[in-house]
PDB file of N, CA and C in Angstrom:
ATOM      1  N   UNK B 527       8.140 -29.922  24.138  1.00  0.00           N
ATOM      2  CA  UNK B 527       9.367 -28.754  23.796  1.00  0.00           C
ATOM      3  C   UNK B 527       9.764 -28.635  22.251  1.00  0.00           C
ATOM      4  N   UNK B 528       9.237 -29.605  21.226  1.00  0.00           N
ATOM      5  CA  UNK B 528       9.902 -30.045  19.577  1.00  0.00           C
ATOM      6  C   UNK B 528       8.050 -29.247  19.402  1.00  0.00           C
ATOM      7  N   UNK B 529       6.903 -30.471  20.601  1.00  0.00           N
ATOM      8  CA  UNK B 529       5.520 -29.564  19.603  1.00  0.00           C
ATOM      9  C   UNK B 529       5.840 -27.669  19.782  1.00  0.00           C
ATOM     10  N   UNK B 530       6.097 -27.476  20.624  1.00  0.00           N
ATOM     11  CA  UNK B 530       6.197 -26.089  20.553  1.00  0.00           C
ATOM     12  C   UNK B 530       7.407 -25.220  19.776  1.00  0.00           C
ATOM     13  N   UNK B 531       8.466 -25.619  19.529  1.00  0.00           N
ATOM     14  CA  UNK B 531       9.050 -25.501  18.251  1.00  0.00           C
ATOM     15  C   UNK B 531       8.362 -25.579  17.001  1.00  0.00           C
ATOM     16  N   UNK B 532       7.636 -26.379  16.863  1.00  0.00           N
ATOM     17  CA  UNK B 532       7.366 -26.548  15.462  1.00  0.00           C
ATOM     18  C   UNK B 532       5.450 -25.751  15.414  1.00  0.00           C
ATOM     19  N   UNK B 533       4.942 -25.234  15.794  1.00  0.00           N
ATOM     20  CA  UNK B 533       4.339 -24.034  16.659  1.00  0.00           C
ATOM     21  C   UNK B 533       4.811 -22.671  16.442  1.00  0.00           C
ATOM     22  N   UNK B 534       5.415 -22.783  16.794  1.00  0.00           N
ATOM     23  CA  UNK B 534       6.446 -21.330  16.628  1.00  0.00           C
ATOM     24  C   UNK B 534       7.150 -20.849  15.583  1.00  0.00           C
ATOM     25  N   UNK B 535       7.625 -22.609  14.587  1.00  0.00           N
ATOM     26  CA  UNK B 535       7.597 -22.112  13.147  1.00  0.00           C
ATOM     27  C   UNK B 535       6.504 -21.720  12.212  1.00  0.00           C
ATOM     28  N   UNK B 536       5.585 -22.856  12.410  1.00  0.00           N
ATOM     29  CA  UNK B 536       4.010 -22.355  11.630  1.00  0.00           C
ATOM     30  C   UNK B 536       3.886 -21.099  11.717  1.00  0.00           C
ATOM     31  N   UNK B 537       3.633 -20.780  13.048  1.00  0.00           N
ATOM     32  CA  UNK B 537       2.803 -19.119  13.011  1.00  0.00           C
ATOM     33  C   UNK B 537       3.603 -18.227  12.793  1.00  0.00           C
ATOM     34  N   UNK B 538       4.758 -18.055  12.519  1.00  0.00           N
ATOM     35  CA  UNK B 538       5.878 -17.378  11.968  1.00  0.00           C
ATOM     36  C   UNK B 538       5.879 -17.317  10.971  1.00  0.00           C
ATOM     37  N   UNK B 539       6.084 -17.875  10.246  1.00  0.00           N
ATOM     38  CA  UNK B 539       5.353 -18.049   8.433  1.00  0.00           C
ATOM     39  C   UNK B 539       4.259 -18.241   8.150  1.00  0.00           C
ATOM     40  N   UNK B 540       2.816 -18.104   8.384  1.00  0.00           N
ATOM     41  CA  UNK B 540       2.182 -17.661   8.796  1.00  0.00           C
ATOM     42  C   UNK B 540       1.603 -16.025   8.526  1.00  0.00           C
ATOM     43  N   UNK B 541       3.204 -15.601   9.677  1.00  0.00           N
ATOM     44  CA  UNK B 541       2.878 -13.965   9.987  1.00  0.00           C
ATOM     45  C   UNK B 541       3.218 -13.448   8.830  1.00  0.00           C
ATOM     46  N   UNK B 542       4.678 -14.257   8.304  1.00  0.00           N
ATOM     47  CA  UNK B 542       5.727 -13.607   7.200  1.00  0.00           C
ATOM     48  C   UNK B 542       4.127 -13.700   6.272  1.00  0.00           C
ATOM     49  N   UNK B 543       3.988 -14.526   5.930  1.00  0.00           N
ATOM     50  CA  UNK B 543       2.852 -14.771   4.489  1.00  0.00           C
ATOM     51  C   UNK B 543       1.956 -14.023   4.123  1.00  0.00           C
ATOM     52  N   UNK B 544       0.663 -14.296   5.410  1.00  0.00           N
ATOM     53  CA  UNK B 544      -0.597 -12.815   5.132  1.00  0.00           C
ATOM     54  C   UNK B 544       0.395 -11.696   5.090  1.00  0.00           C
ATOM     55  N   UNK B 545       1.456 -10.744   5.903  1.00  0.00           N
ATOM     56  CA  UNK B 545       1.853  -9.730   5.863  1.00  0.00           C
ATOM     57  C   UNK B 545       2.600  -8.830   4.606  1.00  0.00           C
ATOM     58  N   UNK B 546       2.681 -10.048   3.743  1.00  0.00           N
ATOM     59  CA  UNK B 546       3.810  -9.707   2.655  1.00  0.00           C
ATOM     60  C   UNK B 546       4.896  -9.377   2.990  1.00  0.00           C
ATOM     61  N   UNK B 547       5.564  -9.019   3.916  1.00  0.00           N
ATOM     62  CA  UNK B 547       6.712  -9.050   4.722  1.00  0.00           C
ATOM     63  C   UNK B 547       8.170  -8.942   3.652  1.00  0.00           C
ATOM     64  N   UNK B 548       7.723 -10.541   3.186  1.00  0.00           N
ATOM     65  CA  UNK B 548       8.605 -10.826   1.797  1.00  0.00           C
ATOM     66  C   UNK B 548       8.570 -10.428   0.388  1.00  0.00           C
ATOM     67  N   UNK B 549       7.125 -10.082   0.065  1.00  0.00           N
ATOM     68  CA  UNK B 549       7.147  -9.260  -0.695  1.00  0.00           C
ATOM     69  C   UNK B 549       7.545  -7.982  -0.915  1.00  0.00           C
ATOM     70  N   UNK B 550       7.027  -6.723  -0.377  1.00  0.00           N
ATOM     71  CA  UNK B 550       7.580  -5.357   0.173  1.00  0.00           C
ATOM     72  C   UNK B 550       8.741  -5.362   0.605  1.00  0.00           C
ATOM     73  N   UNK B 551       8.860  -5.921   1.453  1.00  0.00           N
ATOM     74  CA  UNK B 551      10.996  -5.718   1.341  1.00  0.00           C
ATOM     75  C   UNK B 551      11.831  -5.244   0.149  1.00  0.00           C
ATOM     76  N   UNK B 552      11.380  -6.157  -0.905  1.00  0.00           N
ATOM     77  CA  UNK B 552      12.501  -5.741  -1.580  1.00  0.00           C
ATOM     78  C   UNK B 552      11.965  -4.979  -2.993  1.00  0.00           C
ATOM     79  N   UNK B 553      10.494  -4.636  -2.615  1.00  0.00           N
ATOM     80  CA  UNK B 553      10.108  -3.369  -4.209  1.00  0.00           C
ATOM     81  C   UNK B 553      10.959  -2.077  -3.626  1.00  0.00           C
ATOM     82  N   UNK B 554      10.972  -1.559  -4.720  1.00  0.00           N
ATOM     83  CA  UNK B 554      11.441   0.097  -5.249  1.00  0.00           C
ATOM     84  C   UNK B 554      10.230   1.827  -4.624  1.00  0.00           C
ATOM     85  N   UNK B 555       8.897   0.899  -4.709  1.00  0.00           N
ATOM     86  CA  UNK B 555       8.406   1.973  -4.673  1.00  0.00           C
ATOM     87  C   UNK B 555       7.495   1.943  -3.022  1.00  0.00           C
ATOM     88  N   UNK B 556       6.963   2.729  -2.888  1.00  0.00           N
ATOM     89  CA  UNK B 556       5.794   3.285  -1.750  1.00  0.00           C
ATOM     90  C   UNK B 556       4.398   3.085  -1.991  1.00  0.00           C
ATOM     91  N   UNK B 557       3.833   1.613  -1.613  1.00  0.00           N
ATOM     92  CA  UNK B 557       2.716   1.418  -1.987  1.00  0.00           C
ATOM     93  C   UNK B 557       1.271   1.955  -1.830  1.00  0.00           C
ATOM     94  N   UNK B 558       2.068   2.868  -0.155  1.00  0.00           N
ATOM     95  CA  UNK B 558       0.752   3.416   0.386  1.00  0.00           C
ATOM     96  C   UNK B 558       0.303   4.934  -1.165  1.00  0.00           C
ATOM     97  N   UNK B 559       1.802   5.980  -1.305  1.00  0.00           N
ATOM     98  CA  UNK B 559       1.385   6.239  -1.966  1.00  0.00           C
ATOM     99  C   UNK B 559       1.040   6.153  -3.053  1.00  0.00           C
ATOM    100  N   UNK B 560       1.597   4.536  -3.981  1.00  0.00           N
ATOM    101  CA  UNK B 560       0.994   4.418  -5.276  1.00  0.00           C
ATOM    102  C   UNK B 560      -0.600   4.232  -5.021  1.00  0.00           C
ATOM    103  N   UNK B 561      -0.884   3.175  -3.856  1.00  0.00           N
ATOM    104  CA  UNK B 561      -2.492   3.181  -3.599  1.00  0.00           C
ATOM    105  C   UNK B 561      -3.690   4.411  -3.728  1.00  0.00           C
ATOM    106  N   UNK B 562      -2.873   5.398  -3.286  1.00  0.00           N
ATOM    107  CA  UNK B 562      -3.681   6.632  -3.069  1.00  0.00           C
ATOM    108  C   UNK B 562      -3.721   7.296  -4.126  1.00  0.00           C
ATOM    109  N   UNK B 563      -2.845   7.394  -5.414  1.00  0.00           N
ATOM    110  CA  UNK B 563      -2.862   7.960  -6.090  1.00  0.00           C
ATOM    111  C   UNK B 563      -3.345   7.218  -7.065  1.00  0.00           C
ATOM    112  N   UNK B 564      -3.520   5.848  -7.759  1.00  0.00           N
ATOM    113  CA  UNK B 564      -4.802   5.003  -7.772  1.00  0.00           C
ATOM    114  C   UNK B 564      -5.858   5.039  -7.150  1.00  0.00           C
ATOM    115  N   UNK B 565      -6.052   5.243  -6.318  1.00  0.00           N
ATOM    116  CA  UNK B 565      -7.892   5.949  -5.813  1.00  0.00           C
ATOM    117  C   UNK B 565      -7.950   7.261  -6.461  1.00  0.00           C
ATOM    118  N   UNK B 566      -7.694   7.601  -6.173  1.00  0.00           N
ATOM    119  CA  UNK B 566      -7.537   9.169  -6.840  1.00  0.00           C
ATOM    120  C   UNK B 566      -7.361   9.456  -8.234  1.00  0.00           C
ATOM    121  N   UNK B 567      -7.092   8.334  -9.148  1.00  0.00           N
ATOM    122  CA  UNK B 567      -7.551   8.172 -10.876  1.00  0.00           C
ATOM    123  C   UNK B 567      -8.884   7.406 -10.752  1.00  0.00           C
ATOM    124  N   UNK B 568      -9.294   6.559  -9.772  1.00  0.00           N
ATOM    125  CA  UNK B 568     -10.496   5.663  -9.597  1.00  0.00           C
ATOM    126  C   UNK B 568     -11.421   7.016 -10.353  1.00  0.00           C
ATOM    127  N   UNK B 569     -11.092   7.767  -8.451  1.00  0.00           N
ATOM    128  CA  UNK B 569     -12.501   8.819  -8.408  1.00  0.00           C
ATOM    129  C   UNK B 569     -12.369   9.772  -9.003  1.00  0.00           C
ATOM    130  N   UNK B 570     -11.381  10.452  -9.396  1.00  0.00           N
ATOM    131  CA  UNK B 570     -11.807  11.172 -10.840  1.00  0.00           C
ATOM    132  C   UNK B 570     -12.371  10.305 -12.703  1.00  0.00           C
ATOM    133  N   UNK B 571     -12.473   8.989 -12.104  1.00  0.00           N
ATOM    134  CA  UNK B 571     -12.603   8.176 -13.045  1.00  0.00           C
ATOM    135  C   UNK B 571     -13.779   8.499 -13.704  1.00  0.00           C
ATOM    136  N   UNK B 572     -14.275   8.097 -11.955  1.00  0.00           N
ATOM    137  CA  UNK B 572     -15.830   8.001 -12.341  1.00  0.00           C
ATOM    138  C   UNK B 572     -16.474   9.259 -11.744  1.00  0.00           C
ATOM    139  N   UNK B 573     -15.804   9.948 -12.250  1.00  0.00           N
ATOM    140  CA  UNK B 573     -16.779  11.563 -12.125  1.00  0.00           C
ATOM    141  C   UNK B 573     -17.191  11.941 -10.601  1.00  0.00           C
ATOM    142  N   UNK B 574     -16.118  11.976  -9.371  1.00  0.00           N
ATOM    143  CA  UNK B 574     -16.674  11.812  -7.791  1.00  0.00           C
ATOM    144  C   UNK B 574     -16.129  13.427  -7.541  1.00  0.00           C
ATOM    145  N   UNK B 575     -14.713  13.434  -8.310  1.00  0.00           N
ATOM    146  CA  UNK B 575     -14.267  14.915  -8.110  1.00  0.00           C
ATOM    147  C   UNK B 575     -14.094  15.473  -9.713  1.00  0.00           C
ATOM    148  N   UNK B 576     -13.780  16.651 -10.098  1.00  0.00           N
ATOM    149  CA  UNK B 576     -13.375  17.645 -10.824  1.00  0.00           C
ATOM    150  C   UNK B 576     -11.955  17.727 -10.897  1.00  0.00           C
ATOM    151  N   UNK B 577     -12.043  17.926 -11.884  1.00  0.00           N
ATOM    152  CA  UNK B 577     -10.386  18.380 -13.106  1.00  0.00           C
ATOM    153  C   UNK B 577      -9.417  19.424 -11.848  1.00  0.00           C
ATOM    154  N   UNK B 578     -10.189  20.842 -11.205  1.00  0.00           N
ATOM    155  CA  UNK B 578      -9.706  21.182 -10.318  1.00  0.00           C
ATOM    156  C   UNK B 578      -9.292  20.271  -8.930  1.00  0.00           C
ATOM    157  N   UNK B 579      -9.951  19.784  -8.548  1.00  0.00           N
ATOM    158  CA  UNK B 579     -10.101  19.172  -7.248  1.00  0.00           C
ATOM    159  C   UNK B 579      -8.672  17.341  -7.628  1.00  0.00           C
ATOM    160  N   UNK B 580      -8.869  17.163  -8.721  1.00  0.00           N
ATOM    161  CA  UNK B 580      -8.141  16.062  -8.321  1.00  0.00           C
ATOM    162  C   UNK B 580      -6.545  16.486  -8.542  1.00  0.00           C
ATOM    163  N   UNK B 581      -6.438  17.840  -9.671  1.00  0.00           N
ATOM    164  CA  UNK B 581      -5.085  18.238  -9.948  1.00  0.00           C
ATOM    165  C   UNK B 581      -4.719  18.198  -8.461  1.00  0.00           C
ATOM    166  N   UNK B 582      -5.291  19.325  -7.724  1.00  0.00           N
ATOM    167  CA  UNK B 582      -4.941  19.616  -6.506  1.00  0.00           C
ATOM    168  C   UNK B 582      -4.493  18.603  -5.472  1.00  0.00           C
ATOM    169  N   UNK B 583      -5.088  17.362  -5.443  1.00  0.00           N
ATOM    170  CA  UNK B 583      -5.085  16.314  -4.905  1.00  0.00           C
ATOM    171  C   UNK B 583      -3.314  15.555  -5.504  1.00  0.00           C
ATOM    172  N   UNK B 584      -3.944  15.546  -6.393  1.00  0.00           N
ATOM    173  CA  UNK B 584      -2.164  14.497  -7.238  1.00  0.00           C
ATOM    174  C   UNK B 584      -1.109  15.228  -6.735  1.00  0.00           C
ATOM    175  N   UNK B 585      -1.015  16.781  -6.971  1.00  0.00           N
ATOM    176  CA  UNK B 585      -0.167  18.069  -6.328  1.00  0.00           C
ATOM    177  C   UNK B 585       0.120  17.469  -4.957  1.00  0.00           C
ATOM    178  N   UNK B 586      -0.576  16.919  -3.968  1.00  0.00           N
ATOM    179  CA  UNK B 586      -0.684  17.059  -2.630  1.00  0.00           C
ATOM    180  C   UNK B 586       0.289  15.866  -1.901  1.00  0.00           C
ATOM    181  N   UNK B 587      -0.403  14.702  -2.978  1.00  0.00           N
ATOM    182  CA  UNK B 587       0.104  13.318  -3.032  1.00  0.00           C
ATOM    183  C   UNK B 587       1.517  13.377  -3.354  1.00  0.00           C
ATOM    184  N   UNK B 588       1.258  13.853  -4.530  1.00  0.00           N
ATOM    185  CA  UNK B 588       2.787  13.353  -4.902  1.00  0.00           C
ATOM    186  C   UNK B 588       4.735  14.425  -4.080  1.00  0.00           C
ATOM    187  N   UNK B 589       3.654  15.263  -3.138  1.00  0.00           N
ATOM    188  CA  UNK B 589       4.785  15.892  -2.698  1.00  0.00           C
ATOM    189  C   UNK B 589       5.754  17.691  -3.167  1.00  0.00           C
ATOM    190  N   UNK B 590       4.507  17.570  -4.048  1.00  0.00           N
ATOM    191  CA  UNK B 590       4.572  19.102  -4.761  1.00  0.00           C
ATOM    192  C   UNK B 590       4.000  20.477  -4.860  1.00  0.00           C
ATOM    193  N   UNK B 591       4.162  20.294  -3.653  1.00  0.00           N
ATOM    194  CA  UNK B 591       3.186  21.708  -3.654  1.00  0.00           C
ATOM    195  C   UNK B 591       3.712  22.897  -3.050  1.00  0.00           C
ATOM    196  N   UNK B 592       3.095  23.340  -3.645  1.00  0.00           N
ATOM    197  CA  UNK B 592       3.491  24.735  -5.042  1.00  0.00           C
ATOM    198  C   UNK B 592       3.229  25.994  -3.768  1.00  0.00           C
TER     199      UNK B 592
END
C-alpha cells in the first residue's frame, strides 16, 4: 500500500517536471505564438522567405489581419 503511494508521487513528480506545468503556468506570454514568430524570424534571416511573405505571415501570427 505504501509502495503504491510512493510510486504515484514519483510518477506525478516526473510528469510535472517534464511537461513544464510549473514553469508555463506562471508566465505572462503565449509560448506557441512566441515560438512561431521566432521561427518566422529565423526563416527570414536564413533567406527562406522574402520580405513580402515575412510581413504577411507576421501580421497573421500577430492577429492583425487587415
